[in-house]
PDB file of C-alpha atoms and ligand atoms in Angstrom:
ATOM      1  CA  UNK A   1       0.000   0.000   0.000  1.00 85.00           C
ATOM      2  CA  UNK A   2       1.153   3.534  -0.739  1.00 94.00           C
ATOM      3  CA  UNK A   3       2.321   5.407   2.347  1.00 95.00           C
ATOM      4  CA  UNK A   4       4.259   8.340   0.881  1.00 97.00           C
ATOM      5  CA  UNK A   5       2.967  11.763  -0.085  1.00 98.00           C
ATOM      6  CA  UNK A   6       4.948  13.497  -2.792  1.00 98.00           C
ATOM      7  CA  UNK A   7       4.644  17.233  -3.422  1.00 98.00           C
ATOM      8  CA  UNK A   8       5.465  18.477  -6.896  1.00 98.00           C
ATOM      9  CA  UNK A   9       5.068  21.902  -8.457  1.00 98.00           C
ATOM     10  CA  UNK A  10       6.865  24.942  -9.789  1.00 98.00           C
ATOM     11  CA  UNK A  11       9.416  26.868  -7.722  1.00 98.00           C
ATOM     12  CA  UNK A  12       7.715  29.057  -5.142  1.00 97.00           C
ATOM     13  CA  UNK A  13       4.525  27.043  -4.794  1.00 98.00           C
ATOM     14  CA  UNK A  14       5.253  26.115  -1.166  1.00 97.00           C
ATOM     15  CA  UNK A  15       6.331  22.480  -1.504  1.00 98.00           C
ATOM     16  CA  UNK A  16       8.874  22.634   1.316  1.00 97.00           C
ATOM     17  CA  UNK A  17       6.884  24.680   3.823  1.00 97.00           C
ATOM     18  CA  UNK A  18       3.673  22.724   3.311  1.00 98.00           C
ATOM     19  CA  UNK A  19       5.538  19.419   3.137  1.00 98.00           C
ATOM     20  CA  UNK A  20       7.173  19.991   6.498  1.00 98.00           C
ATOM     21  CA  UNK A  21       3.834  20.862   8.108  1.00 98.00           C
ATOM     22  CA  UNK A  22       2.099  17.945   6.439  1.00 98.00           C
ATOM     23  CA  UNK A  23       4.721  15.526   7.762  1.00 98.00           C
ATOM     24  CA  UNK A  24       4.209  16.851  11.282  1.00 98.00           C
ATOM     25  CA  UNK A  25       0.442  16.443  10.993  1.00 98.00           C
ATOM     26  CA  UNK A  26       0.595  12.915   9.605  1.00 97.00           C
ATOM     27  CA  UNK A  27       3.483  11.770  11.844  1.00 97.00           C
ATOM     28  CA  UNK A  28       5.663  10.928   8.898  1.00 98.00           C
ATOM     29  CA  UNK A  29       9.267  11.793   8.203  1.00 98.00           C
ATOM     30  CA  UNK A  30       9.866  14.812   5.993  1.00 98.00           C
ATOM     31  CA  UNK A  31      12.405  14.663   3.182  1.00 98.00           C
ATOM     32  CA  UNK A  32      13.285  17.278   0.593  1.00 98.00           C
ATOM     33  CA  UNK A  33      15.127  16.246  -2.571  1.00 98.00           C
ATOM     34  CA  UNK A  34      17.126  19.495  -2.854  1.00 98.00           C
ATOM     35  CA  UNK A  35      18.253  19.310   0.774  1.00 98.00           C
ATOM     36  CA  UNK A  36      19.352  15.709   0.308  1.00 98.00           C
ATOM     37  CA  UNK A  37      21.261  16.589  -2.871  1.00 98.00           C
ATOM     38  CA  UNK A  38      22.986  19.438  -1.018  1.00 98.00           C
ATOM     39  CA  UNK A  39      23.956  17.390   2.002  1.00 97.00           C
ATOM     40  CA  UNK A  40      25.235  14.471  -0.081  1.00 96.00           C
ATOM     41  CA  UNK A  41      27.361  16.642  -2.330  1.00 97.00           C
ATOM     42  CA  UNK A  42      28.360  19.174   0.311  1.00 97.00           C
ATOM     43  CA  UNK A  43      27.382  21.943  -2.075  1.00 97.00           C
ATOM     44  CA  UNK A  44      24.397  24.218  -2.465  1.00 97.00           C
ATOM     45  CA  UNK A  45      22.085  23.789  -5.459  1.00 97.00           C
ATOM     46  CA  UNK A  46      23.484  27.075  -6.852  1.00 96.00           C
ATOM     47  CA  UNK A  47      27.069  25.820  -6.516  1.00 97.00           C
ATOM     48  CA  UNK A  48      26.212  22.560  -8.269  1.00 98.00           C
ATOM     49  CA  UNK A  49      24.578  24.441 -11.154  1.00 97.00           C
ATOM     50  CA  UNK A  50      27.414  26.945 -11.516  1.00 96.00           C
ATOM     51  CA  UNK A  51      30.260  24.421 -11.207  1.00 98.00           C
ATOM     52  CA  UNK A  52      28.806  21.428 -13.033  1.00 98.00           C
ATOM     53  CA  UNK A  53      25.683  22.608 -14.858  1.00 97.00           C
ATOM     54  CA  UNK A  54      22.053  21.564 -14.887  1.00 98.00           C
ATOM     55  CA  UNK A  55      22.663  18.165 -16.480  1.00 98.00           C
ATOM     56  CA  UNK A  56      24.828  17.081 -13.578  1.00 98.00           C
ATOM     57  CA  UNK A  57      22.267  18.388 -11.067  1.00 98.00           C
ATOM     58  CA  UNK A  58      19.551  16.297 -12.782  1.00 98.00           C
ATOM     59  CA  UNK A  59      21.748  13.228 -12.434  1.00 98.00           C
ATOM     60  CA  UNK A  60      22.091  13.793  -8.696  1.00 98.00           C
ATOM     61  CA  UNK A  61      18.343  14.424  -8.477  1.00 98.00           C
ATOM     62  CA  UNK A  62      17.598  11.142 -10.217  1.00 98.00           C
ATOM     63  CA  UNK A  63      19.931   9.278  -7.874  1.00 98.00           C
ATOM     64  CA  UNK A  64      18.174  10.721  -4.806  1.00 98.00           C
ATOM     65  CA  UNK A  65      14.745   9.854  -6.256  1.00 98.00           C
ATOM     66  CA  UNK A  66      15.843   6.263  -6.829  1.00 98.00           C
ATOM     67  CA  UNK A  67      16.835   6.068  -3.200  1.00 97.00           C
ATOM     68  CA  UNK A  68      13.888   7.766  -1.472  1.00 98.00           C
ATOM     69  CA  UNK A  69      11.212   6.205  -3.643  1.00 98.00           C
ATOM     70  CA  UNK A  70      12.019   2.851  -2.034  1.00 97.00           C
ATOM     71  CA  UNK A  71      11.162   4.149   1.437  1.00 97.00           C
ATOM     72  CA  UNK A  72       7.816   4.203   3.224  1.00 97.00           C
ATOM     73  CA  UNK A  73       5.956   6.690   5.400  1.00 97.00           C
ATOM     74  CA  UNK A  74       7.581   9.827   4.047  1.00 98.00           C
ATOM     75  CA  UNK A  75       6.393  13.222   2.967  1.00 98.00           C
ATOM     76  CA  UNK A  76       8.646  14.063   0.042  1.00 98.00           C
ATOM     77  CA  UNK A  77       9.061  17.611  -1.267  1.00 98.00           C
ATOM     78  CA  UNK A  78      10.671  17.720  -4.657  1.00 98.00           C
ATOM     79  CA  UNK A  79      12.562  20.288  -6.705  1.00 98.00           C
ATOM     80  CA  UNK A  80      10.470  22.023  -9.366  1.00 98.00           C
ATOM     81  CA  UNK A  81      12.228  20.171 -12.177  1.00 98.00           C
ATOM     82  CA  UNK A  82      11.590  16.657 -10.904  1.00 98.00           C
ATOM     83  CA  UNK A  83       8.926  16.168 -13.583  1.00 98.00           C
ATOM     84  CA  UNK A  84      11.458  16.664 -16.382  1.00 98.00           C
ATOM     85  CA  UNK A  85      12.415  13.015 -16.103  1.00 98.00           C
ATOM     86  CA  UNK A  86       9.371  10.701 -16.371  1.00 97.00           C
ATOM     87  CA  UNK A  87      11.317   7.951 -14.612  1.00 98.00           C
ATOM     88  CA  UNK A  88      11.393  10.109 -11.448  1.00 98.00           C
ATOM     89  CA  UNK A  89       7.607  10.256 -11.349  1.00 98.00           C
ATOM     90  CA  UNK A  90       7.206   6.607 -12.174  1.00 98.00           C
ATOM     91  CA  UNK A  91       9.443   5.685  -9.231  1.00 98.00           C
ATOM     92  CA  UNK A  92       7.823   8.108  -6.795  1.00 98.00           C
ATOM     93  CA  UNK A  93       4.370   6.778  -7.705  1.00 98.00           C
ATOM     94  CA  UNK A  94       5.264   3.230  -6.705  1.00 97.00           C
ATOM     95  CA  UNK A  95       4.911   4.023  -3.024  1.00 97.00           C
ATOM     96  CA  UNK A  96       3.382   7.468  -3.070  1.00 97.00           C
ATOM     97  CA  UNK A  97       0.516   9.704  -4.087  1.00 97.00           C
ATOM     98  CA  UNK A  98       1.593  12.694  -6.157  1.00 98.00           C
ATOM     99  CA  UNK A  99       0.125  16.077  -5.188  1.00 98.00           C
ATOM    100  CA  UNK A 100       0.646  18.998  -7.545  1.00 98.00           C
ATOM    101  CA  UNK A 101       0.708  22.390  -5.833  1.00 98.00           C
ATOM    102  CA  UNK A 102      -0.755  24.616  -8.503  1.00 98.00           C
ATOM    103  CA  UNK A 103      -0.336  28.355  -8.370  1.00 97.00           C
ATOM    104  CA  UNK A 104      -0.920  31.467 -10.454  1.00 97.00           C
ATOM    105  CA  UNK A 105       2.095  33.244 -11.929  1.00 97.00           C
ATOM    106  CA  UNK A 106       1.399  36.278  -9.728  1.00 97.00           C
ATOM    107  CA  UNK A 107       1.525  34.169  -6.609  1.00 97.00           C
ATOM    108  CA  UNK A 108       4.772  32.499  -7.700  1.00 97.00           C
ATOM    109  CA  UNK A 109       6.341  35.877  -8.451  1.00 97.00           C
ATOM    110  CA  UNK A 110       5.246  37.164  -5.038  1.00 96.00           C
ATOM    111  CA  UNK A 111       6.651  34.117  -3.237  1.00 96.00           C
ATOM    112  CA  UNK A 112       9.974  34.284  -5.064  1.00 96.00           C
ATOM    113  CA  UNK A 113      10.567  38.023  -4.917  1.00 94.00           C
ATOM    114  CA  UNK A 114      13.210  37.650  -2.187  1.00 93.00           C
ATOM    115  CA  UNK A 115      14.626  34.310  -3.218  1.00 92.00           C
ATOM    116  CA  UNK A 116      14.631  34.081  -7.020  1.00 92.00           C
ATOM    117  CA  UNK A 117      18.372  34.822  -7.013  1.00 89.00           C
ATOM    118  CA  UNK A 118      18.922  31.537  -5.222  1.00 91.00           C
ATOM    119  CA  UNK A 119      17.216  29.683  -8.103  1.00 95.00           C
ATOM    120  CA  UNK A 120      19.840  29.178 -10.821  1.00 95.00           C
ATOM    121  CA  UNK A 121      17.196  28.904 -13.533  1.00 96.00           C
ATOM    122  CA  UNK A 122      15.783  32.315 -12.592  1.00 96.00           C
ATOM    123  CA  UNK A 123      19.018  34.233 -12.206  1.00 87.00           C
ATOM    124  CA  UNK A 124      18.436  35.988 -15.516  1.00 81.00           C
ATOM    125  CA  UNK A 125      17.596  39.690 -15.641  1.00 81.00           C
ATOM    126  CA  UNK A 126      14.009  39.147 -16.546  1.00 93.00           C
ATOM    127  CA  UNK A 127      13.195  36.453 -14.023  1.00 96.00           C
ATOM    128  CA  UNK A 128       9.452  37.039 -14.210  1.00 95.00           C
ATOM    129  CA  UNK A 129       9.234  36.294 -17.910  1.00 96.00           C
ATOM    130  CA  UNK A 130      11.532  33.311 -17.313  1.00 96.00           C
ATOM    131  CA  UNK A 131       8.899  31.957 -14.895  1.00 97.00           C
ATOM    132  CA  UNK A 132       6.201  32.261 -17.559  1.00 97.00           C
ATOM    133  CA  UNK A 133       8.439  30.641 -20.168  1.00 97.00           C
ATOM    134  CA  UNK A 134       9.371  27.695 -17.938  1.00 97.00           C
ATOM    135  CA  UNK A 135       5.791  27.229 -16.758  1.00 98.00           C
ATOM    136  CA  UNK A 136       4.586  27.009 -20.338  1.00 97.00           C
ATOM    137  CA  UNK A 137       7.194  24.405 -21.158  1.00 97.00           C
ATOM    138  CA  UNK A 138       6.458  22.362 -18.037  1.00 98.00           C
ATOM    139  CA  UNK A 139       2.705  22.795 -17.534  1.00 97.00           C
ATOM    140  CA  UNK A 140       1.710  19.589 -19.264  1.00 98.00           C
ATOM    141  CA  UNK A 141       4.322  17.567 -17.398  1.00 98.00           C
ATOM    142  CA  UNK A 142       3.069  18.812 -14.032  1.00 98.00           C
ATOM    143  CA  UNK A 143      -0.552  17.954 -14.828  1.00 98.00           C
ATOM    144  CA  UNK A 144       0.259  14.586 -16.330  1.00 98.00           C
ATOM    145  CA  UNK A 145       2.362  13.617 -13.333  1.00 98.00           C
ATOM    146  CA  UNK A 146      -0.215  14.534 -10.675  1.00 98.00           C
ATOM    147  CA  UNK A 147      -2.632  12.201  -8.935  1.00 97.00           C
ATOM    148  CA  UNK A 148      -4.247  15.207  -7.228  1.00 97.00           C
ATOM    149  CA  UNK A 149      -4.142  18.935  -7.901  1.00 98.00           C
ATOM    150  CA  UNK A 150      -4.177  21.406  -5.030  1.00 98.00           C
ATOM    151  CA  UNK A 151      -4.694  25.110  -5.749  1.00 98.00           C
ATOM    152  CA  UNK A 152      -2.574  27.128  -3.380  1.00 98.00           C
ATOM    153  CA  UNK A 153      -3.477  30.732  -4.252  1.00 96.00           C
ATOM    154  CA  UNK A 154      -4.918  32.736  -1.367  1.00 94.00           C
ATOM    155  CA  UNK A 155      -4.860  29.765   0.975  1.00 97.00           C
ATOM    156  CA  UNK A 156      -3.205  29.572   4.371  1.00 96.00           C
ATOM    157  CA  UNK A 157      -0.748  26.741   4.981  1.00 97.00           C
ATOM    158  CA  UNK A 158      -3.070  24.961   7.406  1.00 97.00           C
ATOM    159  CA  UNK A 159      -5.801  24.976   4.754  1.00 98.00           C
ATOM    160  CA  UNK A 160      -3.505  23.423   2.138  1.00 98.00           C
ATOM    161  CA  UNK A 161      -2.179  20.849   4.599  1.00 98.00           C
ATOM    162  CA  UNK A 162      -5.714  19.865   5.693  1.00 98.00           C
ATOM    163  CA  UNK A 163      -6.824  19.508   2.097  1.00 98.00           C
ATOM    164  CA  UNK A 164      -3.922  17.195   1.254  1.00 98.00           C
ATOM    165  CA  UNK A 165      -4.211  15.114   4.398  1.00 97.00           C
ATOM    166  CA  UNK A 166      -7.970  14.598   3.855  1.00 97.00           C
ATOM    167  CA  UNK A 167      -7.403  13.361   0.304  1.00 97.00           C
ATOM    168  CA  UNK A 168      -4.602  11.124   1.513  1.00 97.00           C
ATOM    169  CA  UNK A 169      -6.687   9.548   4.324  1.00 94.00           C
ATOM    170  CA  UNK A 170      -9.622   8.964   1.979  1.00 92.00           C
ATOM    171  CA  UNK A 171      -7.391   7.150  -0.489  1.00 90.00           C
ATOM    172  CA  UNK A 172      -5.593   5.101   2.112  1.00 86.00           C
ATOM    173  CA  UNK A 173      -8.993   3.951   3.452  1.00 80.00           C
ATOM    174  CA  UNK A 174     -10.132   3.113  -0.072  1.00 83.00           C
ATOM    175  CA  UNK A 175      -6.976   1.050  -0.593  1.00 79.00           C
ATOM    176  CA  UNK A 176      -7.498  -0.787   2.690  1.00 78.00           C
ATOM    177  CA  UNK A 177     -11.105  -1.661   1.749  1.00 78.00           C
ATOM    178  CA  UNK A 178     -10.083  -2.695  -1.748  1.00 76.00           C
ATOM    179  CA  UNK A 179      -7.306  -4.955  -0.471  1.00 76.00           C
ATOM    180  CA  UNK A 180      -9.614  -6.441   2.160  1.00 75.00           C
ATOM    181  CA  UNK A 181     -12.193  -7.321  -0.499  1.00 77.00           C
ATOM    182  CA  UNK A 182      -9.505  -8.959  -2.621  1.00 73.00           C
ATOM    183  CA  UNK A 183      -8.289 -10.813   0.453  1.00 71.00           C
ATOM    184  CA  UNK A 184     -11.829 -12.028   1.252  1.00 74.00           C
ATOM    185  CA  UNK A 185     -12.139 -13.301  -2.289  1.00 72.00           C
ATOM    186  CA  UNK A 186      -8.815 -15.062  -1.877  1.00 66.00           C
ATOM    187  CA  UNK A 187      -7.226 -13.001  -4.566  1.00 61.00           C
ATOM    188  CA  UNK A 188      -4.448 -11.863  -2.284  1.00 56.00           C
ATOM    189  CA  UNK A 189      -2.348 -14.249  -0.272  1.00 51.00           C
ATOM    190  CA  UNK A 190      -0.970 -12.771   2.894  1.00 50.00           C
TER     191      UNK A 190
HETATM  192  C1  S3P B 201      14.435  23.769  -9.931  1.00 90.98           C
HETATM  193  C2  S3P B 201      13.799  24.014  -8.746  1.00 90.98           C
HETATM  194  C3  S3P B 201      14.526  24.164  -7.465  1.00 90.98           C
HETATM  195  C4  S3P B 201      15.852  23.399  -7.525  1.00 90.98           C
HETATM  196  C5  S3P B 201      16.638  23.805  -8.721  1.00 90.98           C
HETATM  197  C6  S3P B 201      15.903  23.544 -10.034  1.00 90.98           C
HETATM  198  C7  S3P B 201      13.623  23.664 -11.175  1.00 90.98           C
HETATM  199  O1  S3P B 201      13.738  23.674  -6.395  1.00 90.98           O
HETATM  200  O2  S3P B 201      15.633  22.012  -7.558  1.00 90.98           O
HETATM  201  O3  S3P B 201      16.954  25.168  -8.597  1.00 90.98           O
HETATM  202  O4  S3P B 201      14.148  23.166 -12.181  1.00 90.98           O
HETATM  203  O5  S3P B 201      12.438  24.060 -11.144  1.00 90.98           O
HETATM  204  P1  S3P B 201      12.428  24.440  -5.810  1.00 90.98           P
HETATM  205  O6  S3P B 201      11.277  24.057  -6.659  1.00 90.98           O
HETATM  206  O7  S3P B 201      12.302  23.921  -4.421  1.00 90.98           O
HETATM  207  O8  S3P B 201      12.729  25.888  -5.856  1.00 90.98           O
END
């Protein structure tokens, strides 16, 4: 049965903040792919991008996904580009439900106004139009990867966290009932 919750979405949609709160609420361990990449390589995401480039960063990202997707009972916040490799999503779905945090461009711009310089892909002069450009390229990938879509605009963190945890509980209960039925019909051997 799936016991992980995976948060995907564009930069500045609140994956880390909401993920941490969600983990606390559901008594699960919180993991963040960027933080893991940084601690394993002893470098910040910016340093990795500037010294070795995006391709190398994606390799490290894939390696971390391979590792954490095997674990159970985790809330996993991912970097905004996790959807660029379909294998990442396939792996994360094996033990987890994928929640897309969906946000308007205005909200993303507002959330990133003090931190866009720490995002190597947004370091360009016109970072706002870069957001629009990247979102257009990625939009389809985000939607196709998601099991559930959560709108985050104008919502407080507790509201977002409650929404996700309700959906999660409902689905876990459905899975339990479904497996029990299969078990009763002798379709599953325990
Ligand atoms: C990226 C998003 C960042 C980080 C890296 C690349 C992306 O994570 O992984 O800068 O490609 O969208 P956040 O989404 O947490 O900002």
